[in-house]
Short mmCIF file of C-alpha atoms in Angstrom, two decimals:
data_model
loop_
_atom_site.label_atom_id
_atom_site.label_comp_id
_atom_site.label_asym_id
_atom_site.label_seq_id
_atom_site.Cartn_x
_atom_site.Cartn_y
_atom_site.Cartn_z
CA MET E 172 83.48 56.63 124.65
CA LYS E 173 83.12 59.22 127.08
CA LYS E 174 87.45 58.68 127.35
CA ALA E 175 87.43 58.84 123.54
CA VAL E 176 85.57 62.43 123.86
CA TYR E 177 88.25 63.78 126.14
CA LEU E 178 90.92 62.31 124.82
CA PHE E 179 89.54 64.24 121.18
CA VAL E 180 89.28 67.47 123.05
CA PHE E 181 92.43 66.98 124.73
CA THR E 182 93.86 66.82 121.75
CA LEU E 183 91.76 70.00 120.24
CA LEU E 184 92.18 72.25 123.42
CA LEU E 185 96.34 71.46 122.48
CA ILE E 186 96.51 72.24 119.14
CA VAL E 187 94.16 75.53 119.66
CA SER E 188 97.07 76.75 122.49
CA SER E 189 99.77 76.44 119.88
CA ASN E 190 100.98 79.85 118.15
CA GLY E 191 100.69 81.22 114.31
CA TYR E 192 102.68 84.10 113.48
CA SER E 193 100.86 85.34 110.19
CA GLN E 194 97.81 85.67 108.93
CA PHE E 195 95.21 82.40 108.01
CA LYS E 196 93.93 82.20 104.78
CA ASP E 197 91.33 84.55 103.55
CA TYR E 198 88.24 82.39 101.48
CA SER E 199 85.30 83.82 99.96
CA ILE E 200 83.49 79.70 99.60
CA LYS E 201 85.22 76.24 101.26
CA GLY E 202 82.99 73.50 101.69
CA GLY E 203 84.08 69.66 102.77
CA VAL E 204 82.23 66.22 105.30
CA GLN E 205 82.93 66.26 108.60
CA PHE E 206 82.32 63.04 110.58
CA ASN E 207 81.48 63.45 114.27
CA PRO E 208 80.85 60.31 117.17
CA LEU E 209 77.93 61.73 119.31
CA MET E 210 77.40 60.84 123.09
CA PRO E 211 73.40 61.09 123.65
CA PHE E 212 71.52 62.30 126.18
CA SER E 213 68.13 61.12 127.35
CA GLU E 214 66.54 58.93 129.85
CA PHE E 215 68.88 55.84 128.73
CA ASP E 216 72.62 55.64 128.90
CA SER E 217 74.32 55.61 125.25
CA LYS E 218 75.71 53.43 122.37
CA PHE E 219 78.11 54.45 119.51
CA SER E 220 76.11 57.04 117.64
CA PHE E 221 76.98 59.46 114.67
CA ILE E 222 76.24 62.00 112.20
CA GLY E 223 77.77 62.01 108.51
CA ARG E 224 77.80 65.56 107.81
CA GLY E 225 78.17 67.75 104.09
CA PHE E 226 78.57 71.43 104.63
CA VAL E 227 79.24 74.51 102.45
CA ASP E 228 80.67 77.93 104.54
CA PHE E 229 80.15 81.66 102.90
CA GLU E 230 82.10 84.48 103.98
CA LEU E 231 80.52 87.19 105.22
CA THR E 232 82.95 89.22 106.39
CA ASN E 233 86.71 88.63 107.81
CA THR E 234 85.90 87.19 111.66
CA LEU E 235 82.50 85.73 110.12
CA ALA E 236 80.54 83.13 107.85
CA LEU E 237 77.73 81.17 107.31
CA GLU E 238 78.03 77.76 107.17
CA LEU E 239 74.83 75.30 105.58
CA GLY E 240 74.92 71.61 106.14
CA ALA E 241 73.00 68.11 105.49
CA GLY E 242 74.00 65.27 107.10
CA TYR E 243 73.09 62.03 108.18
CA GLY E 244 73.41 59.47 111.54
CA GLN E 245 72.22 57.77 113.82
CA TYR E 246 71.35 57.60 117.92
CA VAL E 247 71.65 55.00 119.47
CA THR E 248 70.57 54.64 122.67
CA GLU E 249 70.36 51.11 125.42
CA ASP E 250 67.41 50.63 127.76
CA ASN E 251 68.18 51.40 131.62
CA PHE E 252 64.78 53.00 132.14
CA ASN E 253 62.56 49.99 131.97
CA PRO E 254 63.23 46.83 134.61
CA HIS E 255 63.57 43.27 132.59
CA GLY E 256 62.36 40.19 134.20
CA THR E 257 65.21 36.74 134.20
CA ALA E 258 63.35 35.50 131.13
CA VAL E 259 63.75 37.65 128.74
CA VAL E 260 67.58 38.77 130.39
CA ASP E 261 69.09 37.65 126.31
CA HIS E 262 67.14 40.80 125.30
CA ASP E 263 67.90 43.56 122.66
CA LYS E 264 67.85 46.95 124.65
CA GLU E 265 69.54 49.15 121.88
CA VAL E 266 66.94 52.57 120.67
CA LYS E 267 67.93 53.49 117.50
CA ALA E 268 66.93 55.74 115.53
CA ASN E 269 68.24 57.54 111.89
CA LEU E 270 68.86 61.14 111.73
CA ILE E 271 68.28 63.99 109.00
CA PRO E 272 70.05 67.23 110.29
CA ILE E 273 69.24 70.53 108.38
CA ASP E 274 70.80 73.17 110.02
CA ALA E 275 72.46 76.68 108.82
CA ARG E 276 75.15 78.35 111.30
CA LEU E 277 77.66 80.76 112.42
CA LYS E 278 81.18 80.72 112.37
CA ILE E 279 82.93 83.34 114.20
CA THR E 280 86.09 83.31 113.63
CA PRO E 281 87.94 86.41 116.48
CA TRP E 282 91.36 85.87 115.67
CA SER E 283 90.94 85.35 111.83
CA GLY E 284 94.59 87.65 110.29
CA THR E 285 96.54 86.31 113.13
CA LYS E 286 97.32 83.00 112.83
CA SER E 287 98.99 81.22 109.63
CA SER E 288 98.83 77.64 110.25
CA TRP E 289 94.92 77.48 112.28
CA ASN E 290 92.16 79.24 112.76
CA PRO E 291 89.47 79.05 116.19
CA TYR E 292 86.27 79.67 115.41
CA PHE E 293 83.28 79.61 117.46
CA TYR E 294 79.41 78.29 116.17
CA ILE E 295 76.11 78.65 117.00
CA GLY E 296 73.08 77.74 114.48
CA ALA E 297 69.86 76.29 114.00
CA GLY E 298 67.91 73.04 111.73
CA LEU E 299 65.50 71.05 111.02
CA LEU E 300 65.78 67.44 112.41
CA ASN E 301 64.52 64.44 110.55
CA PHE E 302 63.71 61.05 113.16
CA ASP E 303 62.80 57.50 112.53
CA VAL E 304 63.04 55.05 115.35
CA THR E 305 63.59 51.89 113.33
CA GLU E 306 64.24 49.33 116.37
CA THR E 307 63.32 49.40 120.18
CA PRO E 308 63.47 47.04 123.21
CA ASP E 309 62.51 43.40 122.88
CA VAL E 310 60.24 43.56 125.90
CA THR E 311 59.49 46.82 127.21
CA VAL E 312 56.71 48.25 130.31
CA SER E 313 56.30 51.55 128.53
CA PRO E 314 53.14 52.43 127.29
CA GLN E 315 55.60 54.13 124.06
CA TYR E 316 57.68 51.47 122.55
CA SER E 317 53.91 50.66 121.34
CA GLU E 318 54.76 52.47 118.75
CA LEU E 319 57.96 53.55 116.62
CA GLN E 320 58.36 57.59 116.39
CA SER E 321 59.47 59.34 113.64
CA GLY E 322 58.60 63.05 112.32
CA TRP E 323 60.16 66.33 112.16
CA THR E 324 61.67 68.39 115.33
CA GLY E 325 63.68 71.52 115.38
CA PHE E 326 67.08 71.93 117.08
CA VAL E 327 69.95 73.86 117.50
CA PRO E 328 74.19 73.27 117.23
CA ALA E 329 76.90 75.20 119.72
CA GLY E 330 80.24 74.82 119.61
CA ILE E 331 83.84 75.72 119.38
CA GLY E 332 87.01 74.65 116.48
CA THR E 333 89.60 75.42 114.45
CA GLU E 334 90.97 74.50 111.14
CA ILE E 335 94.26 73.69 110.13
CA LYS E 336 95.65 74.65 106.72
CA LEU E 337 97.47 70.33 105.13
CA SER E 338 97.67 72.38 102.27
CA LYS E 339 97.07 75.74 100.12
CA ASN E 340 93.34 74.73 99.73
CA VAL E 341 92.68 71.91 101.77
CA LEU E 342 92.14 72.51 105.33
CA LEU E 343 91.36 69.46 108.35
CA ASP E 344 88.93 71.15 110.29
CA LEU E 345 88.54 69.60 114.39
CA HIS E 346 85.62 70.89 116.38
CA VAL E 347 84.05 69.90 119.67
CA GLY E 348 80.36 70.93 120.22
CA ALA E 349 76.05 70.00 121.75
CA SER E 350 72.81 69.77 120.40
CA TYR E 351 70.15 70.42 122.15
CA THR E 352 66.88 69.45 119.87
CA PHE E 353 62.90 70.22 120.50
CA THR E 354 62.03 66.32 121.38
CA ASP E 355 62.38 63.70 123.89
CA LEU E 356 61.50 60.80 121.35
CA LEU E 357 64.55 60.04 119.71
CA ASN E 358 65.13 56.87 121.91
CA ASN E 359 61.48 56.55 121.66
CA PHE E 360 60.60 57.27 125.59
CA VAL E 361 59.60 60.49 126.94
CA ILE E 362 59.75 61.94 130.62
CA GLU E 363 57.55 65.33 131.01
CA ASP E 364 60.17 68.22 130.60
CA TYR E 365 63.64 66.80 128.94
CA LYS E 366 64.18 67.06 125.53
CA ASP E 367 66.72 65.06 123.99
CA SER E 368 70.45 66.24 123.06
CA TRP E 369 73.79 64.78 121.83
CA LEU E 370 78.06 66.15 122.56
CA GLN E 371 79.93 65.79 119.37
CA GLY E 372 82.90 65.55 118.03
CA GLY E 373 84.31 66.54 114.79
CA LEU E 374 86.78 65.52 112.50
CA GLY E 375 86.63 66.52 108.77
CA ILE E 376 88.30 67.99 105.61
CA ALA E 377 87.32 71.56 103.53
CA PHE E 378 88.55 72.53 100.18
CA ALA E 379 88.96 75.97 99.58
CA GLY E 380 87.53 78.42 97.17
CA GLY E 381 87.23 81.99 96.15
CA GLU E 382 90.21 83.85 97.21
CA ASP E 383 88.55 86.77 98.69
CA CYS E 384 91.51 89.47 97.60
CA THR E 385 89.37 92.64 98.81
CA ILE E 386 89.42 92.45 102.38
CA ASP E 387 92.94 94.29 103.79
CA THR E 388 92.60 93.84 107.73
CA ASP E 389 94.74 95.93 108.51
CA LYS E 390 93.20 98.94 106.87
CA ASP E 391 97.39 99.81 105.72
CA GLY E 392 96.19 99.80 102.13
CA LEU E 393 97.41 96.53 100.59
CA THR E 394 94.85 93.87 100.24
CA ASP E 395 95.21 90.60 102.53
CA CYS E 396 96.11 88.52 99.64
CA VAL E 397 99.12 90.97 98.90
CA GLU E 398 100.20 90.57 101.79
CA GLU E 399 100.34 87.06 102.62
CA LYS E 400 101.76 86.52 99.44
CA GLY E 401 105.01 89.46 100.20
CA CYS E 402 106.29 89.30 104.48
CA THR E 403 104.17 91.15 106.12
CA ASN E 404 101.46 90.94 108.89
CA PRO E 405 97.87 90.90 107.90
CA ALA E 406 97.03 91.69 110.46
CA ILE E 407 99.62 95.00 111.95
CA ALA E 408 98.78 97.72 109.74
CA ASP E 409 102.40 99.32 110.41
CA THR E 410 104.05 95.98 110.35
CA ASP E 411 108.23 96.81 110.48
CA GLY E 412 107.48 99.60 113.58
CA ASP E 413 108.81 102.49 111.43
CA GLY E 414 106.17 104.76 111.45
CA LEU E 415 105.64 104.18 108.18
CA ASN E 416 102.03 102.22 107.06
CA ASP E 417 102.58 98.39 105.13
CA GLY E 418 100.76 100.45 101.71
CA SER E 419 102.56 103.32 101.44
CA GLU E 420 105.76 101.68 102.00
CA VAL E 421 105.03 99.35 99.47
CA ASN E 422 103.70 102.38 96.97
CA THR E 423 104.35 105.12 98.02
CA TYR E 424 107.86 104.98 99.33
CA LYS E 425 108.96 101.63 97.41
CA THR E 426 110.67 101.04 100.98
CA ASP E 427 111.01 97.44 102.51
CA ALA E 428 107.98 97.91 105.09
CA CYS E 429 109.74 94.51 106.84
CA ASN E 430 112.67 95.96 106.74
CA LYS E 431 111.83 99.69 109.48
CA ASP E 432 115.59 100.87 108.18
CA THR E 433 115.52 100.23 104.44
CA ASP E 434 118.99 102.40 103.92
CA ALA E 435 120.56 101.13 106.51
CA ASP E 436 121.73 104.50 107.13
CA GLY E 437 120.65 104.36 111.22
CA LEU E 438 117.61 106.28 111.29
CA ILE E 439 114.49 104.04 110.68
CA ASP E 440 111.94 104.43 107.25
CA GLY E 441 109.45 106.95 109.70
CA MET E 442 111.75 109.39 110.88
CA GLU E 443 113.28 109.92 107.62
CA VAL E 444 110.25 110.46 105.81
CA ASN E 445 108.42 112.72 108.53
CA THR E 446 110.77 114.04 110.44
CA TYR E 447 113.71 114.85 108.45
CA ASN E 448 112.45 114.65 104.83
CA THR E 449 115.41 112.47 103.42
CA ASN E 450 115.72 109.40 100.91
CA PRO E 451 115.03 106.33 103.01
CA LEU E 452 116.55 104.65 100.24
CA LYS E 453 119.45 106.37 99.99
CA THR E 454 122.04 106.25 103.26
CA ASP E 455 123.40 110.00 102.45
CA THR E 456 120.64 111.92 100.78
CA ASP E 457 122.85 115.17 100.38
CA ALA E 458 125.42 113.29 99.24
CA ASP E 459 128.00 115.04 101.67
CA GLY E 460 129.62 111.67 102.19
CA LEU E 461 128.01 111.28 105.44
CA THR E 462 125.07 108.96 106.25
CA ASP E 463 121.75 111.07 106.84
CA SER E 464 122.10 109.19 110.79
CA ASP E 465 125.51 110.53 111.17
CA GLU E 466 123.95 113.83 110.34
CA VAL E 467 121.53 113.70 112.64
CA ASN E 468 122.36 112.28 115.35
CA ASN E 469 126.39 113.02 115.53
CA TYR E 470 127.38 116.04 113.50
CA ARG E 471 124.55 117.69 114.48
CA THR E 472 124.77 118.89 110.46
CA ASP E 473 121.95 119.56 107.58
CA PRO E 474 121.10 116.05 106.09
CA LEU E 475 119.78 117.90 103.15
CA ASP E 476 122.51 120.41 102.68
CA SER E 477 125.29 119.34 101.59
CA ASP E 478 127.46 122.26 103.48
CA SER E 479 126.04 123.28 106.32
CA ASP E 480 127.89 125.92 107.51
CA ASN E 481 128.11 127.67 103.73
CA ASP E 482 131.83 127.40 103.80
CA GLU E 483 132.51 126.31 100.66
CA LEU E 484 133.87 122.56 102.09
CA MET E 485 131.68 119.94 102.29
CA ASP E 486 130.51 118.43 105.10
CA GLY E 487 132.00 115.04 104.72
CA ALA E 488 135.46 116.48 103.39
CA GLU E 489 135.31 118.52 107.25
CA VAL E 490 134.76 115.72 109.12
CA LYS E 491 136.87 112.91 107.52
CA THR E 492 139.72 115.61 105.39
CA HIS E 493 139.89 118.87 106.88
CA LYS E 494 138.99 117.66 110.53
CA THR E 495 137.19 120.93 110.09
CA ASN E 496 134.24 122.03 111.92
CA PRO E 497 130.92 121.47 109.61
CA LEU E 498 128.79 123.67 111.43
CA ASN E 499 131.10 126.42 111.89
CA PRO E 500 132.21 128.28 108.88
CA ASP E 501 136.12 129.48 109.87
CA THR E 502 136.73 126.80 112.47
CA ASP E 503 140.02 128.27 113.20
CA ALA E 504 138.33 132.28 114.04
CA GLY E 505 140.83 133.58 111.76
CA SER E 506 138.90 135.92 109.72
CA VAL E 507 139.39 133.65 106.63
CA PHE E 508 136.17 130.92 105.97
CA ASP E 509 137.49 127.18 105.46
CA GLY E 510 136.94 126.48 102.17
CA ILE E 511 139.48 129.92 100.86
CA GLU E 512 141.84 127.84 103.51
CA VAL E 513 142.04 124.93 102.02
CA ALA E 514 141.89 126.40 98.40
CA ARG E 515 144.60 128.63 99.12
CA GLY E 516 146.66 126.37 100.77
CA THR E 517 146.02 127.79 104.37
CA ASP E 518 146.07 125.83 107.12
CA PRO E 519 142.14 125.61 108.06
CA LEU E 520 142.91 125.02 111.43
CA ASN E 521 145.53 127.62 112.05
CA PRO E 522 144.45 131.34 112.63
CA ALA E 523 147.82 132.71 112.21
CA ASP E 524 148.08 132.10 107.93
CA ASP E 525 144.65 133.04 107.65
CA VAL E 526 146.09 136.44 107.35
CA PRO E 527 149.33 136.06 104.56
CA GLU E 528 152.20 138.12 105.53
CA VAL E 529 152.70 141.90 104.48
CA LYS E 530 156.55 141.45 102.43
CA LYS E 531 157.15 145.63 101.55
CA GLU E 532 157.10 145.90 98.70
CA GLU E 533 158.83 148.22 96.46
CA PRO E 534 157.42 151.04 94.36
CA ILE E 535 156.90 151.13 91.18
CA LYS E 536 158.41 153.82 88.76
CA VAL E 537 156.49 156.69 86.84
CA GLY E 538 155.02 154.75 83.20
CA GLN E 539 156.04 151.35 84.18
CA VAL E 540 152.61 148.81 83.85
CA ILE E 541 151.87 145.73 85.88
CA THR E 542 149.58 143.02 85.66
CA LEU E 543 147.61 141.99 88.81
CA GLU E 544 147.69 138.40 88.78
CA GLY E 545 144.42 137.18 90.33
CA ILE E 546 142.38 140.09 88.90
CA ASN E 547 140.07 138.04 86.64
CA PHE E 548 136.98 138.39 86.46
CA ALA E 549 133.86 135.71 85.21
CA THR E 550 132.29 136.86 81.34
CA ASN E 551 129.88 139.71 81.85
CA SER E 552 130.54 140.53 85.35
CA ALA E 553 133.15 143.40 87.21
CA GLU E 554 132.30 141.77 90.64
CA ILE E 555 135.60 140.79 92.29
CA SER E 556 136.12 137.32 93.99
CA SER E 557 137.43 136.50 97.80
CA LEU E 558 140.32 134.67 96.70
CA ALA E 559 140.53 138.36 94.20
CA GLU E 560 140.91 140.02 97.56
CA ASP E 561 144.10 138.56 98.59
CA LYS E 562 145.39 139.22 95.85
CA LEU E 563 144.54 143.40 96.04
CA GLU E 564 146.53 143.04 99.97
CA SER E 565 149.67 143.46 98.29
CA ALA E 566 148.68 146.65 96.03
CA LEU E 567 147.23 147.55 98.93
CA ASN E 568 149.96 147.62 101.27
CA ALA E 569 151.90 149.66 99.18
CA MET E 570 149.74 152.56 98.02
CA LYS E 571 149.50 152.39 102.76
CA GLU E 572 153.11 152.70 102.50
CA TYR E 573 153.97 155.25 99.88
CA PRO E 574 150.97 158.16 100.52
CA ASN E 575 152.12 159.69 97.64
CA LEU E 576 152.04 157.04 95.43
CA GLU E 577 149.01 157.64 92.14
CA VAL E 578 147.95 155.26 89.67
CA GLU E 579 145.99 155.13 86.70
CA ILE E 580 143.96 151.61 87.72
CA SER E 581 143.15 149.97 83.19
CA GLY E 582 140.09 147.93 82.51
CA HIS E 583 140.28 144.97 79.86
CA THR E 584 138.70 142.41 78.28
CA ASP E 585 138.25 139.77 75.73
CA ASN E 586 135.91 140.54 72.30
CA THR E 587 133.14 138.01 73.49
CA GLY E 588 130.25 140.53 73.12
CA GLY E 589 130.08 144.35 71.17
CA ARG E 590 132.68 146.50 71.59
CA ALA E 591 131.04 149.43 73.16
CA HIS E 592 129.31 146.88 75.70
CA ASN E 593 133.16 146.30 76.54
CA MET E 594 134.20 149.13 76.62
CA ARG E 595 131.65 149.77 78.92
CA LEU E 596 132.39 147.14 81.26
CA SER E 597 135.94 147.25 81.48
CA GLU E 598 135.47 150.81 82.40
CA ARG E 599 132.77 149.06 85.11
CA ARG E 600 135.65 146.46 86.48
CA ALA E 601 138.01 149.36 86.67
CA GLU E 602 136.07 150.92 89.04
CA SER E 603 135.26 147.72 91.08
CA VAL E 604 139.10 147.64 91.91
CA LYS E 605 138.63 151.61 92.32
CA ASP E 606 136.02 151.29 95.14
CA TRP E 607 137.73 148.37 96.68
CA PHE E 608 140.99 150.33 97.60
CA VAL E 609 139.42 153.11 98.52
CA SER E 610 136.90 151.03 100.93
CA LYS E 611 140.42 150.25 102.54
CA GLY E 612 141.28 154.35 102.72
CA ILE E 613 143.12 155.00 100.33
CA ASP E 614 142.65 158.97 98.86
CA ALA E 615 139.97 158.26 96.04
CA SER E 616 142.13 160.69 94.38
CA ARG E 617 145.25 158.77 94.10
CA ILE E 618 143.52 156.63 91.46
CA THR E 619 142.32 156.92 88.32
CA THR E 620 140.51 154.37 86.03
CA THR E 621 140.13 153.75 82.13
CA GLY E 622 138.62 150.85 80.30
CA TYR E 623 140.05 149.16 77.24
CA GLY E 624 137.61 146.87 76.45
CA PRO E 625 139.33 144.68 74.00
CA ASP E 626 141.97 146.35 72.29
CA GLN E 627 144.39 146.09 74.05
CA PRO E 628 144.65 141.92 74.39
CA ILE E 629 147.85 140.10 75.92
CA ASP E 630 146.91 136.95 74.38
CA THR E 631 144.47 135.54 71.68
CA ASN E 632 141.43 135.32 71.97
CA ASP E 633 140.63 132.57 70.27
CA THR E 634 140.31 130.02 72.98
CA GLU E 635 139.31 130.42 76.65
CA GLU E 636 142.69 130.69 78.36
CA GLY E 637 143.62 133.35 76.18
CA ARG E 638 140.84 135.58 76.98
CA PHE E 639 141.07 134.74 80.70
CA LYS E 640 143.98 136.39 80.14
CA ASN E 641 142.81 139.27 78.75
CA ARG E 642 139.98 139.59 81.20
CA ARG E 643 142.35 141.71 83.60
CA ILE E 644 142.87 144.39 85.89
CA ASP E 645 146.43 146.56 84.96
CA PHE E 646 148.18 149.47 86.47
CA LYS E 647 150.01 152.32 85.57
CA ARG E 648 152.14 154.20 87.72
CA THR E 649 151.29 158.10 86.58
CA LYS E 650 152.92 160.08 89.48
#
């Protein structure tokens, strides 16, 4: 009998020492049956004894349950205490008592939420035990054997065990423990200050129901039931260790709570949300052609701004196409932004071509009118663009080379809007061009301005292209 108990304990410890990977299922109620071989402890030798027991468990918290149970069994010992004569050597020395235990136990599961297929527990309880001695030795010198004992007493069970999941709702229960009673009458033999008790092993089957889907063990905003159905660990608030708890990933950011870098851009989700404010679902948040990780870790550009240096070239185009510095608006330090150079066809890596070569211009004849190509305006605007300034350089050079040359600058509009408005707008455009020349050192007295509004179109106003041509600046030499 002792060898069998030792083997059972060894097997249980072997099972308890194995590893689990995720949470054991939470239930609000379980019920089942157990068969418990007993090793009696009394004045006599122990014989095979048992208790069959039914039980119901009620979950109180995620790590504590109340178990109510009742059963039936036999407590069997062998009288080796009283001497017997040879005349009765063949007598029956067994003492048998029927047992009916009724008890309540607290089951403590400290590792609940960390195991997938098994659930270790401790238990301790209290109960009432009905006992009825039904058989005693044929011959005895003990006066206690004169009457068979029976009655009620209290007892305290305690032990350890584990539940092993066989299927979703069926569990195998294994445990070892001991029960201490408050009587010495289970073997119908009394020694002062000695109480009968027993050790026991247990093998049972339990059926679980009433799944509890309100528990959130790790306080991450997802119930354990939800986490069990997915890939997250109900005992770890941030399963993938990315700096966002599982609930935030699932409910708020829609990221993968089991993958720390959902969009595979090289930045973990928590850094994208908490540090860089980038989109953890989008590899390239600002759509500039560089991944968020490349911008943060390699190029030090702003992953939220497609043009970090505001040179009118996106960061990705600077790095991959033009080989310019996305943090320097004028990579070649030639005085012209990279975007302007690319737009006009010069090399943003060569400072020598930033300022166009000045060609000597023959002065126009007095009374001759020329239209400055490229000096066009947006509708209702008199602002000179950077590209328009480049076109004015040749006229500026001529004004500087021929200091006696005087001109009339006339502004023209399309027919969009009222005539009075366009007359004022054309005058403002002419004045804008004059102001530019004056800012470059030309004497204001050499330039007069006139606004003709829509009165002198050079193309049709029925098309966008025609209206664009009509919004122009003309130069007329007056001296």
